[in-house]
XYZ file of C-alpha atoms in Angstrom:
328
model
C -0.126 0.018 -0.145
C 1.786 3.362 -1.017
C 0.932 6.225 1.339
C 0.159 9.692 -0.253
C 2.578 12.842 0.107
C -0.119 14.260 2.767
C -0.090 11.188 4.626
C 4.016 11.228 5.004
C 3.655 15.107 5.899
C 1.389 14.229 8.619
C 3.285 10.923 9.813
C 6.624 12.934 9.972
C 5.335 15.568 12.494
C 4.443 13.217 14.896
C 6.880 11.301 17.361
C 6.129 7.915 16.851
C 7.463 5.284 19.410
C 7.985 1.702 18.672
C 4.761 0.603 19.817
C 1.779 3.144 20.075
C -0.373 1.922 23.160
C -4.227 2.984 23.906
C -3.338 5.719 26.384
C -1.173 7.744 23.744
C -4.085 7.828 20.996
C -6.447 10.605 20.624
C -9.488 8.415 21.093
C -11.998 10.646 18.647
C -9.302 11.014 15.999
C -8.569 7.179 16.236
C -12.480 6.268 15.908
C -13.309 8.903 13.460
C -10.183 8.047 11.307
C -10.792 4.505 11.730
C -14.259 4.454 10.166
C -13.407 6.548 7.377
C -9.967 4.371 6.423
C -11.658 0.856 7.098
C -15.015 1.735 4.902
C -12.606 2.413 2.014
C -10.550 -0.762 2.542
C -13.716 -2.688 2.843
C -15.188 -1.059 -0.367
C -12.009 -2.355 -2.220
C -12.247 -5.901 -0.715
C -15.976 -6.474 -0.955
C -15.825 -8.204 -4.607
C -13.923 -11.107 -3.082
C -16.331 -11.627 -0.412
C -19.285 -12.114 -2.663
C -17.478 -14.549 -4.449
C -16.381 -16.448 -1.596
C -20.098 -16.536 -0.398
C -21.628 -17.533 -3.850
C -18.902 -20.405 -3.979
C -19.867 -21.680 -0.631
C -23.546 -21.630 -1.143
C -23.634 -23.270 -4.539
C -24.344 -27.026 -4.892
C -21.722 -27.367 -7.431
C -17.949 -26.354 -7.881
C -17.867 -23.239 -9.799
C -14.222 -21.626 -10.547
C -13.743 -18.005 -9.443
C -13.623 -16.905 -13.275
C -16.669 -18.623 -14.508
C -18.635 -17.042 -11.169
C -17.308 -13.643 -12.013
C -17.898 -13.881 -15.567
C -21.859 -14.850 -14.758
C -22.313 -12.165 -12.284
C -20.613 -9.467 -14.813
C -22.750 -10.771 -17.590
C -26.239 -11.138 -15.617
C -25.900 -8.426 -13.107
C -23.084 -6.015 -13.935
C -20.790 -4.304 -11.748
C -23.559 -3.899 -8.832
C -23.567 -7.752 -8.805
C -20.403 -7.612 -6.851
C -21.461 -5.243 -4.272
C -24.873 -6.639 -3.438
C -25.235 -6.058 0.484
C -22.364 -3.473 0.469
C -24.740 -1.165 2.271
C -25.679 -3.031 4.867
C -22.003 -3.950 5.443
C -21.096 -0.363 5.215
C -23.553 0.423 8.088
C -22.301 -2.382 10.349
C -18.560 -1.104 9.518
C -18.637 1.702 11.741
C -20.011 -0.021 15.164
C -17.992 -3.068 14.494
C -14.757 -1.470 13.999
C -15.204 0.638 16.845
C -15.862 -2.252 19.078
C -12.906 -4.446 17.641
C -10.507 -1.406 17.793
C -11.098 -0.442 21.268
C -11.354 -3.920 22.970
C -8.087 -4.791 20.864
C -6.084 -1.657 22.110
C -7.414 -1.946 25.672
C -6.415 -5.586 26.016
C -3.310 -5.523 24.396
C -2.176 -2.567 26.682
C -3.720 -4.363 29.766
C -2.556 -7.856 29.170
C 0.966 -6.568 27.610
C 1.721 -4.833 31.327
C 0.504 -7.558 33.471
C 2.834 -10.207 31.446
C 6.002 -7.901 31.404
C 5.445 -7.558 35.271
C 5.220 -11.405 35.669
C 8.674 -11.593 33.892
C 7.958 -12.852 30.548
C 10.366 -11.553 28.006
C 9.325 -8.770 25.569
C 8.649 -11.156 22.607
C 6.602 -13.654 24.664
C 4.836 -10.648 26.523
C 3.756 -9.503 22.897
C 2.713 -12.475 21.462
C 0.329 -13.347 24.661
C -0.913 -9.705 24.702
C -1.797 -9.791 20.810
C -3.337 -13.353 21.295
C -5.537 -12.013 24.150
C -6.311 -8.663 22.188
C -7.267 -10.888 18.984
C -9.702 -13.064 21.021
C -11.484 -10.233 22.776
C -11.968 -8.049 19.741
C -13.206 -10.927 17.628
C -15.890 -11.783 20.234
C -16.753 -8.057 20.550
C -17.164 -7.485 16.997
C -19.076 -10.367 16.478
C -22.057 -8.837 18.534
C -22.539 -6.371 15.422
C -20.963 -8.646 12.911
C -23.275 -11.773 12.930
C -26.473 -9.989 12.204
C -24.653 -7.802 9.421
C -23.305 -10.887 7.798
C -26.790 -12.674 7.918
C -28.577 -9.766 6.336
C -25.626 -9.055 3.730
C -24.952 -12.405 2.595
C -28.281 -13.199 1.849
C -28.528 -10.206 -0.459
C -25.320 -11.337 -1.948
C -26.578 -14.980 -3.007
C -29.838 -13.539 -4.097
C -30.565 -14.026 -7.818
C -31.211 -10.689 -9.580
C -34.992 -11.974 -10.522
C -35.842 -13.959 -7.795
C -39.398 -14.081 -6.927
C -39.749 -16.183 -3.122
C -38.441 -14.262 -0.598
C -37.002 -11.430 -2.651
C -35.208 -8.674 -0.478
C -35.434 -5.474 -1.748
C -32.732 -4.198 0.307
C -30.830 -4.497 3.557
C -33.842 -2.999 5.724
C -36.531 -5.293 3.894
C -34.105 -8.360 4.621
C -33.612 -7.380 8.299
C -37.431 -6.809 8.477
C -38.195 -10.153 7.035
C -35.735 -12.244 8.732
C -36.736 -10.715 12.106
C -40.664 -11.312 10.952
C -40.087 -14.961 10.016
C -37.363 -16.379 12.684
C -37.475 -13.961 15.369
C -34.282 -12.127 16.984
C -32.681 -15.732 17.083
C -32.549 -15.312 13.181
C -30.370 -12.592 13.029
C -27.830 -14.357 15.082
C -28.093 -17.472 13.177
C -24.650 -19.145 13.001
C -23.412 -16.881 15.985
C -21.712 -19.795 17.953
C -19.643 -21.109 14.782
C -18.951 -17.363 14.075
C -16.990 -17.282 17.426
C -15.722 -20.614 16.878
C -14.139 -19.632 13.454
C -13.241 -16.109 13.959
C -11.837 -15.734 17.740
C -9.203 -18.355 17.612
C -8.399 -17.465 14.182
C -7.879 -13.711 15.096
C -6.020 -14.771 18.472
C -3.865 -16.687 16.403
C -3.087 -14.080 13.639
C -2.311 -11.575 15.939
C -0.169 -13.304 17.755
C 1.828 -14.594 14.478
C 1.607 -11.013 13.431
C 3.436 -9.496 16.145
C 5.850 -12.339 16.515
C 6.714 -12.256 12.610
C 7.148 -8.230 12.995
C 9.503 -8.530 15.958
C 11.346 -11.512 14.081
C 11.809 -9.295 10.904
C 12.890 -6.262 12.738
C 15.397 -8.772 14.838
C 16.875 -10.137 11.522
C 17.342 -6.564 10.111
C 18.973 -5.920 13.494
C 16.945 -2.920 14.240
C 16.616 -1.323 17.618
C 13.684 0.384 18.984
C 15.460 3.679 18.400
C 15.947 2.722 14.778
C 12.506 1.836 14.310
C 11.206 5.237 15.507
C 13.334 7.022 12.601
C 12.603 4.402 9.826
C 11.108 5.444 6.606
C 7.237 4.890 5.973
C 8.273 2.802 2.978
C 9.998 0.437 5.340
C 7.507 0.231 8.025
C 5.001 -0.704 5.408
C 6.712 -3.383 3.922
C 7.504 -4.844 7.119
C 3.782 -4.692 8.133
C 2.717 -5.996 4.818
C 5.152 -9.038 5.139
C 4.032 -9.696 8.510
C 0.475 -9.574 7.963
C 1.019 -11.917 4.950
C 2.937 -14.531 6.763
C 0.228 -14.624 9.519
C -3.007 -15.047 7.089
C -2.089 -17.964 4.771
C -2.527 -20.534 7.414
C -5.506 -18.851 8.957
C -7.369 -19.138 6.007
C -6.540 -22.768 5.369
C -7.463 -23.648 8.727
C -10.649 -22.006 9.229
C -12.218 -22.253 5.483
C -14.375 -25.278 6.559
C -15.712 -23.658 9.328
C -16.471 -20.447 7.378
C -18.202 -22.534 4.621
C -20.451 -24.203 7.467
C -20.932 -20.582 9.107
C -22.229 -19.214 5.522
C -24.596 -21.991 4.955
C -26.209 -21.855 8.375
C -26.555 -18.396 7.916
C -28.019 -18.331 4.412
C -29.747 -21.627 3.761
C -32.937 -22.994 4.552
C -35.014 -26.419 4.504
C -38.331 -26.803 3.558
C -40.882 -28.914 5.973
C -44.478 -29.080 4.549
C -43.988 -25.707 2.714
C -42.683 -24.163 5.738
C -39.146 -22.799 5.732
C -36.874 -23.814 8.523
C -33.152 -22.887 9.367
C -30.809 -25.953 8.915
C -29.013 -27.355 11.794
C -25.006 -27.730 11.787
C -25.278 -31.345 11.241
C -27.505 -30.998 8.437
C -25.261 -28.457 6.864
C -22.396 -30.613 7.350
C -23.926 -33.640 5.859
C -25.332 -31.888 3.093
C -21.926 -30.603 2.178
C -20.282 -33.934 2.379
C -23.067 -35.510 0.322
C -22.305 -33.047 -2.426
C -18.788 -33.151 -3.061
C -17.045 -35.116 -0.067
C -14.699 -33.177 2.085
C -13.329 -30.822 -0.748
C -16.802 -29.077 -0.499
C -15.897 -27.687 2.752
C -12.800 -25.839 0.856
C -15.314 -24.202 -1.644
C -14.314 -20.407 -1.806
C -10.739 -21.231 -0.229
C -9.307 -19.329 -3.382
C -11.074 -15.974 -3.196
C -10.983 -16.266 0.649
C -7.135 -16.919 0.758
C -6.787 -14.030 -1.675
C -9.376 -11.678 0.400
C -7.639 -12.433 3.642
C -4.084 -11.909 2.545
C -4.981 -8.807 0.689
C -7.228 -7.859 3.614
C -4.581 -8.588 6.207
C -1.900 -6.705 4.519
C -3.971 -3.543 3.543
C -5.711 -3.664 6.820
C -2.747 -3.879 9.148
C -0.935 -0.942 7.335
C -3.961 1.063 7.328
C -4.410 0.498 11.066
C -0.624 1.104 11.909
C -1.181 4.453 10.145
C -4.100 5.184 11.611
C -2.361 4.812 15.155
C 0.222 7.034 13.947
C -1.977 9.626 12.838
C -4.032 9.362 16.085
C -1.174 9.435 18.136
C -1.123 12.576 20.766
C 1.761 15.201 20.636
C 4.226 13.166 23.023
C 5.735 16.447 24.131
C 2.290 17.697 25.577
């Protein structure tokens, strides 16, 4: 990710410590800039999420290229942004919960582990894992209903007549009317099972990779304070990419099951009912064996790697831009 000249100028006017903790941030600037920056990142990555979701709910294996061509031919560019308005509305509160929980937990746990006598690298890894776990759990309170609504809009055929959702608000109302409040939290348990451990592993891996790369370069904290923005972005991007690949490979089966639980229904005597987790897994295995659990792995892997690299560089930039003037 290339920083603009104005961002470089802004960053150069702030004294940046090696690690910017929660108490060093201007909170209002942190959340305001965070909402704007992450909304832009989400817009760029959203088409990959649409591809991933459609592949996961498809009863047959369809390549990314065929799926993309079909969407573009039948729905145009708008097809890649179905449900984006709903996702964007959820981005602000979800990111606020995520970033708040992440920074507060990382700072408090980090201080505690250092006092217990852990080495700096170990303390950072433990604090990052705890922060990743707590932030994912907090964000899922908002993301699960947003996922349920947006994913149904993503997979909806352009001219579908039964249970046609006009927009996110209409989908929200119909889901609430048909399934009650619990319908909006369908798949909440497996979402926690998917994202909380994955997030914990990702943040721990990222922090360790970051320190290992700087250690391999022989850079001390003093050098890191004066490093160029291009170098910082390169190291952050490489650390994020290293932390992403294994996470996608491990959690894709759970993500596929979660998506199907949230989107697909069964019919009994003309009445639509949600599938159970056991029925979802059985249907997947019957369709194409265990390989069906990895549908959407390609776009999900690409999305996670690109998202992680973009998000972490944006996140670190956000912290630098939101850092208080240390002299004051």
